[in-house]
Amino acid sequence: MGKYVIAGNWKMNKTPAEATELINAIKPLVADASCDVVVGVPFIDIPAALEATKGTNIGVAAQNCYWEKSGAFTGEIAADMLRAMGVGYVILGHSERRTYFGDTDATVAKRVRGALDAGLTAILCVGEYLEQREQGITSEIVAMQTKIALEGVSADELSRVIIAYEPVWAIGTGKTATAEQANEVCAEIRAVLTSLYNEEAARAVTIQYGGSMNAANAAELLAMPDVDGGLIGGASLKPNDFATIVAAAK
Ligand code: PEP
């Protein structure tokens, strides 16, 4: 399916000095990775992360971006600003942004548009709350989030979109989806992509699983046919655990 990408989401952790230290610890452990490796760092850590990853196989992601290029938007960071710094990726629509900071399907779609226009690769997060899974509407929720976020995204641009399926109930909770549950929804997302684009384009998209993926469960999740990588929170802050996950992505 899509190429394997393991991306760390550091969330609101690490000062610039600590970011340098963590990347320096990760670097030698993932130097031989057969997948793409990305670290998603807080905005203020971006210069340090770019410097520490220079000449390595590690890409740098921001954790959000705004869609306007400039203007009176206090506290926001434009996608173009990230690109100008040399950032390659941006995580968008993470459930923590949707739950705590008011991101909606509509604003996530605008952020995706801004990111793609700026030349970034968007890591688009989708996923259901526990009540939605229990109501049996996981497929509908995830399909809706995917379709709205990709409104107006061309087949060409789709090559710069990574989708992270992250069941909200599994994020930071230590509760992982089973490999079968993860694969089932990732396959459904791929079917949505086939309906929006075509089979070839859908097969080329990297669809990650995220939600308490760790050194112990990564191999089983990553062995599933429709799981092309992982978005890793807690375990991405532990160099050896992150490296074990990277090594499992073959
Ligand atoms: C995340 O933040 O996207 C995530 C999956 O977190 P964790 O791995 O800690 O569940």
PDB file of C-alpha atoms and ligand atoms in Angstrom:
ATOM      1  CA  MET A   1       0.000   0.000   0.000  1.00  0.00           C
ATOM      2  CA  GLY A   2       1.382   3.446   0.830  1.00  0.00           C
ATOM      3  CA  LYS A   3       4.992   3.872   1.910  1.00  0.00           C
ATOM      4  CA  TYR A   4       5.578   3.358   5.617  1.00  0.00           C
ATOM      5  CA  VAL A   5       5.853   6.529   7.668  1.00  0.00           C
ATOM      6  CA  ILE A   6       6.457   6.582  11.414  1.00  0.00           C
ATOM      7  CA  ALA A   7       5.793  10.028  12.853  1.00  0.00           C
ATOM      8  CA  GLY A   8       6.250  11.105  16.442  1.00  0.00           C
ATOM      9  CA  ASN A   9       3.785  13.566  17.899  1.00  0.00           C
ATOM     10  CA  TRP A  10       5.597  15.183  20.781  1.00  0.00           C
ATOM     11  CA  LYS A  11       2.526  17.230  21.718  1.00  0.00           C
ATOM     12  CA  MET A  12       3.386  20.059  24.188  1.00  0.00           C
ATOM     13  CA  ASN A  13       6.637  18.546  25.386  1.00  0.00           C
ATOM     14  CA  LYS A  14      10.309  19.540  25.223  1.00  0.00           C
ATOM     15  CA  THR A  15      12.126  22.858  25.197  1.00  0.00           C
ATOM     16  CA  PRO A  16      14.444  23.574  22.228  1.00  0.00           C
ATOM     17  CA  ALA A  17      17.461  22.288  24.162  1.00  0.00           C
ATOM     18  CA  GLU A  18      15.555  19.141  25.110  1.00  0.00           C
ATOM     19  CA  ALA A  19      14.400  18.715  21.508  1.00  0.00           C
ATOM     20  CA  THR A  20      18.007  18.744  20.324  1.00  0.00           C
ATOM     21  CA  GLU A  21      18.898  16.185  22.974  1.00  0.00           C
ATOM     22  CA  LEU A  22      16.007  13.884  22.051  1.00  0.00           C
ATOM     23  CA  ILE A  23      16.702  14.059  18.329  1.00  0.00           C
ATOM     24  CA  ASN A  24      20.396  13.417  18.919  1.00  0.00           C
ATOM     25  CA  ALA A  25      19.412  10.301  20.843  1.00  0.00           C
ATOM     26  CA  ILE A  26      16.975   9.137  18.139  1.00  0.00           C
ATOM     27  CA  LYS A  27      19.233   9.852  15.142  1.00  0.00           C
ATOM     28  CA  PRO A  28      21.664   6.919  15.351  1.00  0.00           C
ATOM     29  CA  LEU A  29      18.884   4.507  16.314  1.00  0.00           C
ATOM     30  CA  VAL A  30      16.845   5.164  13.166  1.00  0.00           C
ATOM     31  CA  ALA A  31      19.666   5.863  10.696  1.00  0.00           C
ATOM     32  CA  ASP A  32      19.030   2.578   8.854  1.00  0.00           C
ATOM     33  CA  ALA A  33      15.243   2.858   8.826  1.00  0.00           C
ATOM     34  CA  SER A  34      13.480   1.402   5.839  1.00  0.00           C
ATOM     35  CA  CYS A  35      10.514   3.745   6.413  1.00  0.00           C
ATOM     36  CA  ASP A  36      10.186   7.525   6.507  1.00  0.00           C
ATOM     37  CA  VAL A  37      10.736   8.947   9.992  1.00  0.00           C
ATOM     38  CA  VAL A  38       9.236  12.232  11.188  1.00  0.00           C
ATOM     39  CA  VAL A  39       9.245  14.118  14.487  1.00  0.00           C
ATOM     40  CA  GLY A  40       6.278  16.407  15.188  1.00  0.00           C
ATOM     41  CA  VAL A  41       7.541  19.099  17.513  1.00  0.00           C
ATOM     42  CA  PRO A  42       6.112  22.225  19.217  1.00  0.00           C
ATOM     43  CA  PHE A  43       6.483  25.383  17.092  1.00  0.00           C
ATOM     44  CA  ILE A  44       9.259  26.832  19.244  1.00  0.00           C
ATOM     45  CA  ASP A  45      11.336  23.667  18.786  1.00  0.00           C
ATOM     46  CA  ILE A  46      11.281  23.833  14.997  1.00  0.00           C
ATOM     47  CA  PRO A  47      14.614  25.679  14.498  1.00  0.00           C
ATOM     48  CA  ALA A  48      16.389  23.294  16.897  1.00  0.00           C
ATOM     49  CA  ALA A  49      14.741  20.256  15.275  1.00  0.00           C
ATOM     50  CA  LEU A  50      15.675  21.399  11.760  1.00  0.00           C
ATOM     51  CA  GLU A  51      19.254  21.948  12.866  1.00  0.00           C
ATOM     52  CA  ALA A  52      19.509  18.609  14.687  1.00  0.00           C
ATOM     53  CA  THR A  53      17.991  16.641  11.778  1.00  0.00           C
ATOM     54  CA  LYS A  54      20.088  18.317   9.060  1.00  0.00           C
ATOM     55  CA  GLY A  55      21.638  15.667   6.819  1.00  0.00           C
ATOM     56  CA  THR A  56      19.655  12.839   8.455  1.00  0.00           C
ATOM     57  CA  ASN A  57      16.704  10.717   7.361  1.00  0.00           C
ATOM     58  CA  ILE A  58      14.399  12.425   9.884  1.00  0.00           C
ATOM     59  CA  GLY A  59      11.753  14.906   8.706  1.00  0.00           C
ATOM     60  CA  VAL A  60      10.253  17.624  10.869  1.00  0.00           C
ATOM     61  CA  ALA A  61       6.544  18.228  11.357  1.00  0.00           C
ATOM     62  CA  ALA A  62       4.648  21.061  12.990  1.00  0.00           C
ATOM     63  CA  GLN A  63       1.535  20.192  14.972  1.00  0.00           C
ATOM     64  CA  ASN A  64      -0.843  22.682  13.358  1.00  0.00           C
ATOM     65  CA  CYS A  65      -0.951  25.568  10.873  1.00  0.00           C
ATOM     66  CA  TYR A  66      -3.280  28.352   9.792  1.00  0.00           C
ATOM     67  CA  TRP A  67      -4.602  28.700   6.268  1.00  0.00           C
ATOM     68  CA  GLU A  68      -4.158  32.456   5.700  1.00  0.00           C
ATOM     69  CA  LYS A  69      -0.718  33.597   4.548  1.00  0.00           C
ATOM     70  CA  SER A  70      -0.416  36.543   6.960  1.00  0.00           C
ATOM     71  CA  GLY A  71      -2.512  39.092   8.780  1.00  0.00           C
ATOM     72  CA  ALA A  72      -4.343  39.802  12.009  1.00  0.00           C
ATOM     73  CA  PHE A  73      -4.512  36.257  13.380  1.00  0.00           C
ATOM     74  CA  THR A  74      -2.872  36.522  16.788  1.00  0.00           C
ATOM     75  CA  GLY A  75      -1.268  33.330  17.957  1.00  0.00           C
ATOM     76  CA  GLU A  76      -1.527  31.487  14.646  1.00  0.00           C
ATOM     77  CA  ILE A  77       1.306  30.225  12.429  1.00  0.00           C
ATOM     78  CA  ALA A  78       0.854  30.217   8.646  1.00  0.00           C
ATOM     79  CA  ALA A  79       1.612  27.142   6.582  1.00  0.00           C
ATOM     80  CA  ASP A  80       3.830  29.352   4.410  1.00  0.00           C
ATOM     81  CA  MET A  81       5.862  30.357   7.457  1.00  0.00           C
ATOM     82  CA  LEU A  82       6.513  26.702   8.248  1.00  0.00           C
ATOM     83  CA  ARG A  83       7.509  25.988   4.677  1.00  0.00           C
ATOM     84  CA  ALA A  84       9.815  29.018   4.624  1.00  0.00           C
ATOM     85  CA  MET A  85      11.668  27.569   7.612  1.00  0.00           C
ATOM     86  CA  GLY A  86      12.145  24.229   5.889  1.00  0.00           C
ATOM     87  CA  VAL A  87       9.447  22.218   7.649  1.00  0.00           C
ATOM     88  CA  GLY A  88       8.157  19.344   5.513  1.00  0.00           C
ATOM     89  CA  TYR A  89       5.088  18.084   7.359  1.00  0.00           C
ATOM     90  CA  VAL A  90       2.232  19.321   9.490  1.00  0.00           C
ATOM     91  CA  ILE A  91      -0.096  17.289  11.709  1.00  0.00           C
ATOM     92  CA  LEU A  92      -3.671  18.530  11.228  1.00  0.00           C
ATOM     93  CA  GLY A  93      -6.993  17.744  12.866  1.00  0.00           C
ATOM     94  CA  HIS A  94      -5.483  15.898  15.812  1.00  0.00           C
ATOM     95  CA  SER A  95      -8.258  14.952  18.234  1.00  0.00           C
ATOM     96  CA  GLU A  96      -6.687  17.111  20.938  1.00  0.00           C
ATOM     97  CA  ARG A  97      -7.070  20.124  18.609  1.00  0.00           C
ATOM     98  CA  ARG A  98     -10.635  19.121  17.784  1.00  0.00           C
ATOM     99  CA  THR A  99     -11.568  18.434  21.435  1.00  0.00           C
ATOM    100  CA  TYR A 100      -9.805  21.253  23.296  1.00  0.00           C
ATOM    101  CA  PHE A 101      -9.225  24.000  20.730  1.00  0.00           C
ATOM    102  CA  GLY A 102     -12.354  24.054  18.617  1.00  0.00           C
ATOM    103  CA  ASP A 103     -11.054  22.591  15.378  1.00  0.00           C
ATOM    104  CA  THR A 104     -13.948  21.346  13.251  1.00  0.00           C
ATOM    105  CA  ASP A 105     -14.092  19.319  10.061  1.00  0.00           C
ATOM    106  CA  ALA A 106     -14.496  22.623   8.197  1.00  0.00           C
ATOM    107  CA  THR A 107     -11.467  24.333   9.761  1.00  0.00           C
ATOM    108  CA  VAL A 108      -9.387  21.184   9.399  1.00  0.00           C
ATOM    109  CA  ALA A 109     -10.240  21.231   5.685  1.00  0.00           C
ATOM    110  CA  LYS A 110      -9.037  24.846   5.451  1.00  0.00           C
ATOM    111  CA  ARG A 111      -5.825  23.960   7.251  1.00  0.00           C
ATOM    112  CA  VAL A 112      -5.257  21.055   4.848  1.00  0.00           C
ATOM    113  CA  ARG A 113      -5.812  23.434   1.925  1.00  0.00           C
ATOM    114  CA  GLY A 114      -3.336  25.933   3.386  1.00  0.00           C
ATOM    115  CA  ALA A 115      -0.743  23.227   4.044  1.00  0.00           C
ATOM    116  CA  LEU A 116      -0.949  21.794   0.544  1.00  0.00           C
ATOM    117  CA  ASP A 117      -0.848  25.245  -1.073  1.00  0.00           C
ATOM    118  CA  ALA A 118       2.316  25.955   0.910  1.00  0.00           C
ATOM    119  CA  GLY A 119       3.963  22.744  -0.304  1.00  0.00           C
ATOM    120  CA  LEU A 120       3.753  20.866   2.985  1.00  0.00           C
ATOM    121  CA  THR A 121       2.737  17.249   3.476  1.00  0.00           C
ATOM    122  CA  ALA A 122      -0.364  17.092   5.665  1.00  0.00           C
ATOM    123  CA  ILE A 123      -0.747  14.355   8.262  1.00  0.00           C
ATOM    124  CA  LEU A 124      -4.525  14.418   8.570  1.00  0.00           C
ATOM    125  CA  CYS A 125      -5.916  12.844  11.740  1.00  0.00           C
ATOM    126  CA  VAL A 126      -9.358  11.263  11.788  1.00  0.00           C
ATOM    127  CA  GLY A 127     -11.006   9.020  14.345  1.00  0.00           C
ATOM    128  CA  GLU A 128     -14.067   8.310  16.423  1.00  0.00           C
ATOM    129  CA  TYR A 129     -14.901   8.895  20.081  1.00  0.00           C
ATOM    130  CA  LEU A 130     -15.698   5.863  22.214  1.00  0.00           C
ATOM    131  CA  GLU A 131     -19.461   6.634  22.200  1.00  0.00           C
ATOM    132  CA  GLN A 132     -19.403   6.744  18.423  1.00  0.00           C
ATOM    133  CA  ARG A 133     -17.713   3.341  18.239  1.00  0.00           C
ATOM    134  CA  GLU A 134     -20.275   1.983  20.681  1.00  0.00           C
ATOM    135  CA  GLN A 135     -23.087   3.440  18.554  1.00  0.00           C
ATOM    136  CA  GLY A 136     -21.667   1.594  15.543  1.00  0.00           C
ATOM    137  CA  ILE A 137     -20.986   4.768  13.555  1.00  0.00           C
ATOM    138  CA  THR A 138     -17.186   4.616  13.340  1.00  0.00           C
ATOM    139  CA  SER A 139     -17.189   4.110   9.562  1.00  0.00           C
ATOM    140  CA  GLU A 140     -19.557   7.009   8.976  1.00  0.00           C
ATOM    141  CA  ILE A 141     -17.631   9.390  11.261  1.00  0.00           C
ATOM    142  CA  VAL A 142     -14.255   8.569   9.759  1.00  0.00           C
ATOM    143  CA  ALA A 143     -15.590   8.708   6.185  1.00  0.00           C
ATOM    144  CA  MET A 144     -17.180  12.100   6.853  1.00  0.00           C
ATOM    145  CA  GLN A 145     -14.015  13.540   8.421  1.00  0.00           C
ATOM    146  CA  THR A 146     -11.934  12.250   5.509  1.00  0.00           C
ATOM    147  CA  LYS A 147     -14.285  13.509   2.807  1.00  0.00           C
ATOM    148  CA  ILE A 148     -14.661  16.990   4.305  1.00  0.00           C
ATOM    149  CA  ALA A 149     -10.915  17.396   4.874  1.00  0.00           C
ATOM    150  CA  LEU A 150     -10.124  16.363   1.302  1.00  0.00           C
ATOM    151  CA  GLU A 151     -12.759  18.534  -0.371  1.00  0.00           C
ATOM    152  CA  GLY A 152     -11.034  20.145  -3.359  1.00  0.00           C
ATOM    153  CA  VAL A 153      -7.778  18.189  -2.921  1.00  0.00           C
ATOM    154  CA  SER A 154      -6.644  16.947  -6.335  1.00  0.00           C
ATOM    155  CA  ALA A 155      -5.306  13.463  -7.058  1.00  0.00           C
ATOM    156  CA  ASP A 156      -1.878  15.050  -7.527  1.00  0.00           C
ATOM    157  CA  GLU A 157      -2.061  16.778  -4.172  1.00  0.00           C
ATOM    158  CA  LEU A 158      -3.179  13.553  -2.506  1.00  0.00           C
ATOM    159  CA  SER A 159       0.420  12.359  -2.782  1.00  0.00           C
ATOM    160  CA  ARG A 160       1.194  14.954  -0.083  1.00  0.00           C
ATOM    161  CA  VAL A 161      -1.504  13.708   2.267  1.00  0.00           C
ATOM    162  CA  ILE A 162      -0.933  11.093   4.958  1.00  0.00           C
ATOM    163  CA  ILE A 163      -3.996   9.966   6.865  1.00  0.00           C
ATOM    164  CA  ALA A 164      -3.667   8.947  10.499  1.00  0.00           C
ATOM    165  CA  TYR A 165      -6.534   6.857  11.815  1.00  0.00           C
ATOM    166  CA  GLU A 166      -6.590   7.639  15.517  1.00  0.00           C
ATOM    167  CA  PRO A 167      -9.503   6.299  17.560  1.00  0.00           C
ATOM    168  CA  VAL A 168      -9.848   8.993  20.222  1.00  0.00           C
ATOM    169  CA  TRP A 169     -10.401   6.395  22.959  1.00  0.00           C
ATOM    170  CA  ALA A 170      -6.962   4.946  22.253  1.00  0.00           C
ATOM    171  CA  ILE A 171      -4.957   8.179  22.347  1.00  0.00           C
ATOM    172  CA  GLY A 172      -2.832   8.537  25.452  1.00  0.00           C
ATOM    173  CA  THR A 173      -4.960   5.984  27.282  1.00  0.00           C
ATOM    174  CA  GLY A 174      -2.802   2.891  26.925  1.00  0.00           C
ATOM    175  CA  LYS A 175      -5.833   1.253  25.250  1.00  0.00           C
ATOM    176  CA  THR A 176      -4.816   0.208  21.761  1.00  0.00           C
ATOM    177  CA  ALA A 177      -7.199  -0.777  19.002  1.00  0.00           C
ATOM    178  CA  THR A 178      -6.693  -4.412  18.095  1.00  0.00           C
ATOM    179  CA  ALA A 179      -4.750  -4.968  14.911  1.00  0.00           C
ATOM    180  CA  GLU A 180      -8.008  -6.093  13.274  1.00  0.00           C
ATOM    181  CA  GLN A 181      -9.910  -2.974  14.401  1.00  0.00           C
ATOM    182  CA  ALA A 182      -7.100  -0.727  13.176  1.00  0.00           C
ATOM    183  CA  ASN A 183      -6.868  -2.492   9.850  1.00  0.00           C
ATOM    184  CA  GLU A 184     -10.630  -2.515   9.328  1.00  0.00           C
ATOM    185  CA  VAL A 185     -10.914   1.268   9.629  1.00  0.00           C
ATOM    186  CA  CYS A 186      -7.727   1.937   7.645  1.00  0.00           C
ATOM    187  CA  ALA A 187      -9.188  -0.238   4.864  1.00  0.00           C
ATOM    188  CA  GLU A 188     -12.452   1.716   5.044  1.00  0.00           C
ATOM    189  CA  ILE A 189     -10.507   4.967   4.694  1.00  0.00           C
ATOM    190  CA  ARG A 190      -8.775   3.511   1.640  1.00  0.00           C
ATOM    191  CA  ALA A 191     -12.180   2.606   0.199  1.00  0.00           C
ATOM    192  CA  VAL A 192     -13.305   6.212   0.723  1.00  0.00           C
ATOM    193  CA  LEU A 193     -10.178   7.380  -1.125  1.00  0.00           C
ATOM    194  CA  THR A 194     -10.945   4.962  -3.964  1.00  0.00           C
ATOM    195  CA  SER A 195     -14.446   6.417  -4.245  1.00  0.00           C
ATOM    196  CA  LEU A 196     -13.113  10.008  -4.218  1.00  0.00           C
ATOM    197  CA  TYR A 197     -10.140   9.400  -6.542  1.00  0.00           C
ATOM    198  CA  ASN A 198      -9.300   5.970  -7.941  1.00  0.00           C
ATOM    199  CA  GLU A 199      -7.837   2.698  -6.753  1.00  0.00           C
ATOM    200  CA  GLU A 200      -4.266   3.490  -7.765  1.00  0.00           C
ATOM    201  CA  ALA A 201      -4.264   6.843  -5.967  1.00  0.00           C
ATOM    202  CA  ALA A 202      -5.888   5.291  -2.894  1.00  0.00           C
ATOM    203  CA  ARG A 203      -3.330   2.485  -2.740  1.00  0.00           C
ATOM    204  CA  ALA A 204      -0.468   4.987  -2.810  1.00  0.00           C
ATOM    205  CA  VAL A 205      -1.684   6.920   0.250  1.00  0.00           C
ATOM    206  CA  THR A 206       0.038   6.233   3.558  1.00  0.00           C
ATOM    207  CA  ILE A 207      -2.615   5.412   6.145  1.00  0.00           C
ATOM    208  CA  GLN A 208      -1.212   5.321   9.656  1.00  0.00           C
ATOM    209  CA  TYR A 209      -2.672   3.977  12.856  1.00  0.00           C
ATOM    210  CA  GLY A 210      -2.268   6.051  16.012  1.00  0.00           C
ATOM    211  CA  GLY A 211      -3.400   5.421  19.564  1.00  0.00           C
ATOM    212  CA  SER A 212      -1.088   4.020  22.238  1.00  0.00           C
ATOM    213  CA  MET A 213       1.154   2.342  19.668  1.00  0.00           C
ATOM    214  CA  ASN A 214       4.280   1.279  21.507  1.00  0.00           C
ATOM    215  CA  ALA A 215       7.376  -0.872  21.264  1.00  0.00           C
ATOM    216  CA  ALA A 216       5.424  -3.967  22.321  1.00  0.00           C
ATOM    217  CA  ASN A 217       2.411  -3.737  19.990  1.00  0.00           C
ATOM    218  CA  ALA A 218       3.846  -1.952  16.938  1.00  0.00           C
ATOM    219  CA  ALA A 219       4.930  -5.036  15.000  1.00  0.00           C
ATOM    220  CA  GLU A 220       1.466  -6.598  15.079  1.00  0.00           C
ATOM    221  CA  LEU A 221      -0.284  -3.355  14.077  1.00  0.00           C
ATOM    222  CA  LEU A 222       2.215  -2.534  11.349  1.00  0.00           C
ATOM    223  CA  ALA A 223       1.958  -6.038   9.864  1.00  0.00           C
ATOM    224  CA  MET A 224      -1.670  -5.399   8.904  1.00  0.00           C
ATOM    225  CA  PRO A 225      -2.144  -4.882   5.157  1.00  0.00           C
ATOM    226  CA  ASP A 226      -3.853  -1.489   5.315  1.00  0.00           C
ATOM    227  CA  VAL A 227      -1.744  -0.007   8.139  1.00  0.00           C
ATOM    228  CA  ASP A 228       1.163   1.869   6.548  1.00  0.00           C
ATOM    229  CA  GLY A 229       2.770   3.363   9.596  1.00  0.00           C
ATOM    230  CA  GLY A 230       2.054   5.026  12.879  1.00  0.00           C
ATOM    231  CA  LEU A 231       1.484   8.363  14.543  1.00  0.00           C
ATOM    232  CA  ILE A 232       3.112   7.922  17.905  1.00  0.00           C
ATOM    233  CA  GLY A 233       2.515  10.092  20.967  1.00  0.00           C
ATOM    234  CA  GLY A 234       3.932   8.957  24.286  1.00  0.00           C
ATOM    235  CA  ALA A 235       6.373   6.404  22.886  1.00  0.00           C
ATOM    236  CA  SER A 236       7.916   8.983  20.538  1.00  0.00           C
ATOM    237  CA  LEU A 237       9.488  10.689  23.557  1.00  0.00           C
ATOM    238  CA  LYS A 238      11.432   7.526  24.407  1.00  0.00           C
ATOM    239  CA  PRO A 239      14.280   7.040  21.918  1.00  0.00           C
ATOM    240  CA  ASN A 240      14.561   3.257  22.246  1.00  0.00           C
ATOM    241  CA  ASP A 241      10.803   2.685  22.058  1.00  0.00           C
ATOM    242  CA  PHE A 242      10.458   5.018  19.070  1.00  0.00           C
ATOM    243  CA  ALA A 243      13.353   3.239  17.343  1.00  0.00           C
ATOM    244  CA  THR A 244      11.766  -0.151  17.994  1.00  0.00           C
ATOM    245  CA  ILE A 245       8.553   1.066  16.335  1.00  0.00           C
ATOM    246  CA  VAL A 246      10.546   2.430  13.390  1.00  0.00           C
ATOM    247  CA  ALA A 247      12.339  -0.903  13.039  1.00  0.00           C
ATOM    248  CA  ALA A 248       8.977  -2.706  12.992  1.00  0.00           C
ATOM    249  CA  ALA A 249       7.839  -0.651   9.962  1.00  0.00           C
ATOM    250  CA  LYS A 250       9.231  -2.649   7.087  1.00  0.00           C
TER     251      LYS A 250
HETATM  252  C1  PEP B   1      -1.121  10.917  19.294  1.00  0.00           C
HETATM  253  O1  PEP B   1      -0.854  11.875  20.012  1.00  0.00           O
HETATM  254  O2  PEP B   1      -1.397  11.090  18.107  1.00  0.00           O
HETATM  255  C2  PEP B   1      -1.084   9.576  19.885  1.00  0.00           C
HETATM  256  C3  PEP B   1      -1.379   8.548  19.145  1.00  0.00           C
HETATM  257  O3  PEP B   1      -0.730   9.504  21.208  1.00  0.00           O
HETATM  258  P1  PEP B   1      -0.370   8.148  22.031  1.00  0.00           P
HETATM  259  O4  PEP B   1       0.550   7.344  21.160  1.00  0.00           O
HETATM  260  O5  PEP B   1       0.275   8.636  23.280  1.00  0.00           O
HETATM  261  O6  PEP B   1      -1.671   7.448  22.257  1.00  0.00           O
END
